[in-house]
Amino acid sequence: MADPAQMENALESTTFSLTTAVPRPPERRADERLTPLLRIAKIKSNAGEQLMRIRNVSAGGLMAECSHLLEVGEAVKVEFSSQLIPSSIVWIRDGLIGVKFDQNLDLGELLAGRKPRHGFRTRPPRLEVNCKASVQVGKMYYTVDVQDISLAGLKVEPIDERCLDQKVVVVVESLRPIRGEVRWYSNRTAGILFDKPLAFEELAEWVGKRLELASLKAAYKRG
């Protein structure tokens, strides 16, 4: 009998396919596949940036989980393996989206490019945001602007240099308190690494709510 943990990992992994067709909602395919990999990527639309968990990738497109659903036909850009790929949404179903790349990708080059160098750790995609946060350093509290956030950490300003290498507790608007450490500092800007990475679902839901609120505000101004 299969190990439940292994089964769960398999369900969460990304499958690379040699076909050029855009992956469809869960249906078994007979075409040749490459190694499954877990992948979190970023998708950019007119509404803003959000994370997506990629379930299936082919040379022609991908299928992914996306909390704030887009519209069929909408032009987007996918940040994938440090590449920004012009694409469009071709289908939506049950929290999944199908994305067609404007040009077919070279999957061999894509996979070769993602192999980490010795001593190098890939960095989760960062989302540009514009919100406030509170940073507690010992008995001191700082009100800061968040420049970007990822599953692993965030960048904030302004903050003092004495916070470098200090343990902190960060409270971002509508997110639970997060423990971390200030890992770098430059010109009153700091990078905070979380002690424990955020869950994809938690950050995706937070970003999705922000995008929905922004859409409502934009619709109200137009009306």
Tab-separated table of C-alpha atoms in Angstrom:
chain	number	residue	atom	x	y	z
A	1	MET	CA	0.000	0.000	0.000
A	2	ALA	CA	1.331	3.456	-0.912
A	3	ASP	CA	2.577	5.806	1.801
A	4	PRO	CA	-0.151	8.499	2.353
A	5	ALA	CA	2.545	11.194	2.591
A	6	GLN	CA	3.980	10.149	-0.761
A	7	MET	CA	0.505	10.176	-2.289
A	8	GLU	CA	-0.098	13.687	-0.971
A	9	ASN	CA	3.230	14.889	-2.368
A	10	ALA	CA	2.372	13.389	-5.734
A	11	LEU	CA	-0.933	15.248	-5.812
A	12	GLU	CA	0.835	18.523	-5.013
A	13	SER	CA	3.583	18.127	-7.603
A	14	THR	CA	3.839	19.758	-11.011
A	15	THR	CA	3.923	17.487	-14.056
A	16	PHE	CA	5.856	18.511	-17.161
A	17	SER	CA	4.479	17.247	-20.470
A	18	LEU	CA	6.168	17.052	-23.875
A	19	THR	CA	3.011	18.042	-25.731
A	20	THR	CA	2.452	21.603	-26.967
A	21	ALA	CA	-1.245	21.576	-26.014
A	22	VAL	CA	-2.457	23.582	-23.005
A	23	PRO	CA	-3.126	21.129	-20.115
A	24	ARG	CA	-6.807	20.494	-19.478
A	25	PRO	CA	-8.690	19.935	-16.177
A	26	PRO	CA	-7.992	16.560	-14.525
A	27	GLU	CA	-8.184	13.966	-17.247
A	28	ARG	CA	-5.624	11.230	-17.754
A	29	ARG	CA	-3.464	11.806	-20.815
A	30	ALA	CA	-1.377	9.284	-22.715
A	31	ASP	CA	1.384	11.655	-23.869
A	32	GLU	CA	4.921	11.371	-22.527
A	33	ARG	CA	5.716	13.201	-19.283
A	34	LEU	CA	8.800	14.473	-17.527
A	35	THR	CA	9.680	14.476	-13.838
A	36	PRO	CA	6.982	15.800	-11.440
A	37	LEU	CA	8.072	18.923	-9.553
A	38	LEU	CA	6.391	21.133	-6.983
A	39	ARG	CA	6.245	24.688	-8.262
A	40	ILE	CA	4.842	27.990	-7.044
A	41	ALA	CA	4.843	30.754	-9.658
A	42	LYS	CA	3.574	34.293	-10.081
A	43	ILE	CA	0.968	35.509	-12.544
A	44	LYS	CA	0.501	39.194	-13.416
A	45	SER	CA	-2.715	40.673	-14.808
A	46	ASN	CA	-4.262	44.129	-15.016
A	47	ALA	CA	-5.722	43.510	-11.540
A	48	GLY	CA	-2.279	42.907	-10.006
A	49	GLU	CA	0.024	40.055	-9.026
A	50	GLN	CA	-0.855	36.772	-7.333
A	51	LEU	CA	0.605	33.352	-6.676
A	52	MET	CA	-0.497	30.173	-8.388
A	53	ARG	CA	0.356	26.545	-7.740
A	54	ILE	CA	1.176	24.876	-11.027
A	55	ARG	CA	-0.293	21.418	-11.513
A	56	ASN	CA	0.760	20.676	-15.076
A	57	VAL	CA	3.095	22.272	-17.615
A	58	SER	CA	3.527	21.673	-21.333
A	59	ALA	CA	5.516	23.524	-23.984
A	60	GLY	CA	2.307	25.312	-24.956
A	61	GLY	CA	0.864	26.275	-21.566
A	62	LEU	CA	0.028	25.255	-18.026
A	63	MET	CA	-2.749	24.364	-15.609
A	64	ALA	CA	-2.662	25.910	-12.145
A	65	GLU	CA	-4.591	26.581	-8.942
A	66	CYS	CA	-5.419	30.273	-8.621
A	67	SER	CA	-7.410	31.846	-5.782
A	68	HIS	CA	-8.495	35.059	-7.524
A	69	LEU	CA	-9.903	33.803	-10.798
A	70	LEU	CA	-9.207	35.679	-13.987
A	71	GLU	CA	-11.307	35.924	-17.143
A	72	VAL	CA	-11.126	33.713	-20.210
A	73	GLY	CA	-9.298	35.605	-22.958
A	74	GLU	CA	-7.483	37.867	-20.473
A	75	ALA	CA	-3.849	38.661	-21.283
A	76	VAL	CA	-1.434	37.824	-18.452
A	77	LYS	CA	2.259	37.326	-17.807
A	78	VAL	CA	3.634	34.276	-15.998
A	79	GLU	CA	6.888	34.532	-14.041
A	80	PHE	CA	8.348	31.048	-14.332
A	81	SER	CA	11.988	30.020	-13.747
A	82	SER	CA	12.989	33.716	-13.726
A	83	GLN	CA	11.306	34.213	-17.111
A	84	LEU	CA	8.377	36.564	-17.729
A	85	ILE	CA	6.181	34.772	-20.282
A	86	PRO	CA	3.349	36.617	-22.145
A	87	SER	CA	0.269	34.381	-22.038
A	88	SER	CA	-3.529	34.316	-22.007
A	89	ILE	CA	-6.274	32.538	-20.047
A	90	VAL	CA	-8.024	29.913	-22.196
A	91	TRP	CA	-10.228	28.078	-19.653
A	92	ILE	CA	-11.380	28.244	-16.011
A	93	ARG	CA	-12.904	25.433	-13.946
A	94	ASP	CA	-13.287	24.764	-10.183
A	95	GLY	CA	-10.439	27.002	-9.018
A	96	LEU	CA	-8.140	25.873	-11.843
A	97	ILE	CA	-7.045	27.936	-14.829
A	98	GLY	CA	-5.586	27.019	-18.201
A	99	VAL	CA	-2.881	29.371	-19.464
A	100	LYS	CA	-1.660	29.409	-23.063
A	101	PHE	CA	1.822	30.784	-23.696
A	102	ASP	CA	2.037	33.252	-26.592
A	103	GLN	CA	4.996	31.214	-27.858
A	104	ASN	CA	5.853	27.572	-27.133
A	105	LEU	CA	8.576	27.060	-24.525
A	106	ASP	CA	11.691	24.936	-24.807
A	107	LEU	CA	11.057	22.622	-21.837
A	108	GLY	CA	14.550	21.159	-21.987
A	109	GLU	CA	16.037	24.614	-21.556
A	110	LEU	CA	13.449	25.461	-18.885
A	111	LEU	CA	14.264	22.389	-16.796
A	112	ALA	CA	18.014	22.793	-17.268
A	113	GLY	CA	17.758	26.397	-16.156
A	114	ARG	CA	15.976	25.516	-12.914
A	115	LYS	CA	18.715	23.193	-11.586
A	116	PRO	CA	20.181	24.956	-8.533
A	117	ARG	CA	23.897	25.668	-8.426
A	118	HIS	CA	25.888	24.255	-5.511
A	119	GLY	CA	25.110	26.306	-2.414
A	120	PHE	CA	22.361	28.233	-4.201
A	121	ARG	CA	18.760	28.057	-3.024
A	122	THR	CA	15.940	29.100	-5.317
A	123	ARG	CA	13.914	32.027	-4.004
A	124	PRO	CA	10.113	31.885	-3.896
A	125	PRO	CA	8.399	34.386	-6.219
A	126	ARG	CA	7.830	37.772	-4.609
A	127	LEU	CA	4.623	39.744	-4.951
A	128	GLU	CA	4.749	43.522	-5.051
A	129	VAL	CA	2.252	44.888	-2.527
A	130	ASN	CA	1.385	48.243	-1.036
A	131	CYS	CA	0.288	47.906	2.571
A	132	LYS	CA	1.302	48.646	6.142
A	133	ALA	CA	2.769	46.290	8.732
A	134	SER	CA	3.889	46.404	12.353
A	135	VAL	CA	7.320	44.994	13.200
A	136	GLN	CA	8.101	44.183	16.846
A	137	VAL	CA	11.802	44.051	17.745
A	138	GLY	CA	12.143	43.328	21.445
A	139	LYS	CA	10.128	46.091	23.136
A	140	MET	CA	10.278	48.379	20.101
A	141	TYR	CA	7.533	48.630	17.487
A	142	TYR	CA	7.955	49.963	13.960
A	143	THR	CA	5.173	50.876	11.541
A	144	VAL	CA	6.515	50.073	8.084
A	145	ASP	CA	5.524	49.892	4.430
A	146	VAL	CA	5.654	46.431	2.859
A	147	GLN	CA	7.343	46.494	-0.562
A	148	ASP	CA	6.973	42.840	-1.438
A	149	ILE	CA	6.055	39.516	0.151
A	150	SER	CA	6.652	35.842	-0.601
A	151	LEU	CA	6.006	32.537	1.136
A	152	ALA	CA	9.439	32.858	2.766
A	153	GLY	CA	9.596	36.494	3.842
A	154	LEU	CA	9.033	40.146	3.023
A	155	LYS	CA	10.801	43.458	2.413
A	156	VAL	CA	9.901	46.507	4.494
A	157	GLU	CA	10.840	50.152	5.044
A	158	PRO	CA	11.684	52.316	6.928
A	159	ILE	CA	13.484	50.508	9.751
A	160	ASP	CA	16.667	51.001	11.804
A	161	GLU	CA	19.974	49.281	11.102
A	162	ARG	CA	20.108	48.046	14.701
A	163	CYS	CA	17.329	45.609	13.774
A	164	LEU	CA	19.727	43.612	11.585
A	165	ASP	CA	20.026	39.964	12.714
A	166	GLN	CA	17.305	40.529	15.325
A	167	LYS	CA	14.297	38.284	15.884
A	168	VAL	CA	11.024	40.009	15.045
A	169	VAL	CA	7.266	39.533	14.993
A	170	VAL	CA	5.548	40.961	11.903
A	171	VAL	CA	1.841	41.758	11.645
A	172	VAL	CA	0.769	42.545	8.075
A	173	GLU	CA	-2.728	43.872	7.389
A	174	SER	CA	-5.222	40.981	7.785
A	175	LEU	CA	-2.491	38.351	8.238
A	176	ARG	CA	-1.723	36.570	11.493
A	177	PRO	CA	1.442	37.549	13.448
A	178	ILE	CA	4.520	35.974	11.836
A	179	ARG	CA	7.839	35.328	13.561
A	180	GLY	CA	11.045	35.907	11.639
A	181	GLU	CA	14.489	37.475	11.544
A	182	VAL	CA	15.930	40.554	9.841
A	183	ARG	CA	18.467	39.025	7.444
A	184	TRP	CA	19.673	42.095	5.525
A	185	TYR	CA	19.558	45.877	5.742
A	186	SER	CA	20.253	48.703	3.263
A	187	ASN	CA	19.229	52.373	3.321
A	188	ARG	CA	16.469	51.892	5.931
A	189	THR	CA	15.065	48.941	3.970
A	190	ALA	CA	15.199	45.432	5.444
A	191	GLY	CA	14.547	41.871	4.377
A	192	ILE	CA	12.778	39.643	6.906
A	193	LEU	CA	12.966	35.857	6.626
A	194	PHE	CA	10.065	34.003	8.244
A	195	ASP	CA	10.945	31.291	10.777
A	196	LYS	CA	8.357	29.086	9.064
A	197	PRO	CA	7.227	29.730	5.467
A	198	LEU	CA	3.609	30.697	4.931
A	199	ALA	CA	1.302	28.095	3.439
A	200	PHE	CA	0.455	28.682	-0.215
A	201	GLU	CA	-3.270	28.722	0.625
A	202	GLU	CA	-2.821	31.393	3.309
A	203	LEU	CA	-0.883	33.850	1.169
A	204	ALA	CA	-2.963	33.150	-1.952
A	205	GLU	CA	-6.200	33.826	-0.049
A	206	TRP	CA	-4.774	37.053	1.404
A	207	VAL	CA	-3.677	38.296	-2.017
A	208	GLY	CA	-6.995	37.236	-3.565
A	209	LYS	CA	-8.982	39.277	-1.047
A	210	ARG	CA	-6.802	42.319	-1.717
A	211	LEU	CA	-7.375	41.967	-5.473
A	212	GLU	CA	-11.133	41.617	-4.960
A	213	LEU	CA	-11.213	44.732	-2.795
A	214	ALA	CA	-9.177	46.664	-5.358
A	215	SER	CA	-11.582	45.552	-8.106
A	216	LEU	CA	-14.594	46.694	-6.062
A	217	LYS	CA	-13.010	50.087	-5.404
A	218	ALA	CA	-12.195	50.510	-9.094
A	219	ALA	CA	-15.766	49.572	-10.083
A	220	TYR	CA	-17.169	52.055	-7.535
A	221	LYS	CA	-15.032	54.889	-8.928
A	222	ARG	CA	-16.120	54.080	-12.490
A	223	GLY	CA	-19.757	54.084	-11.382
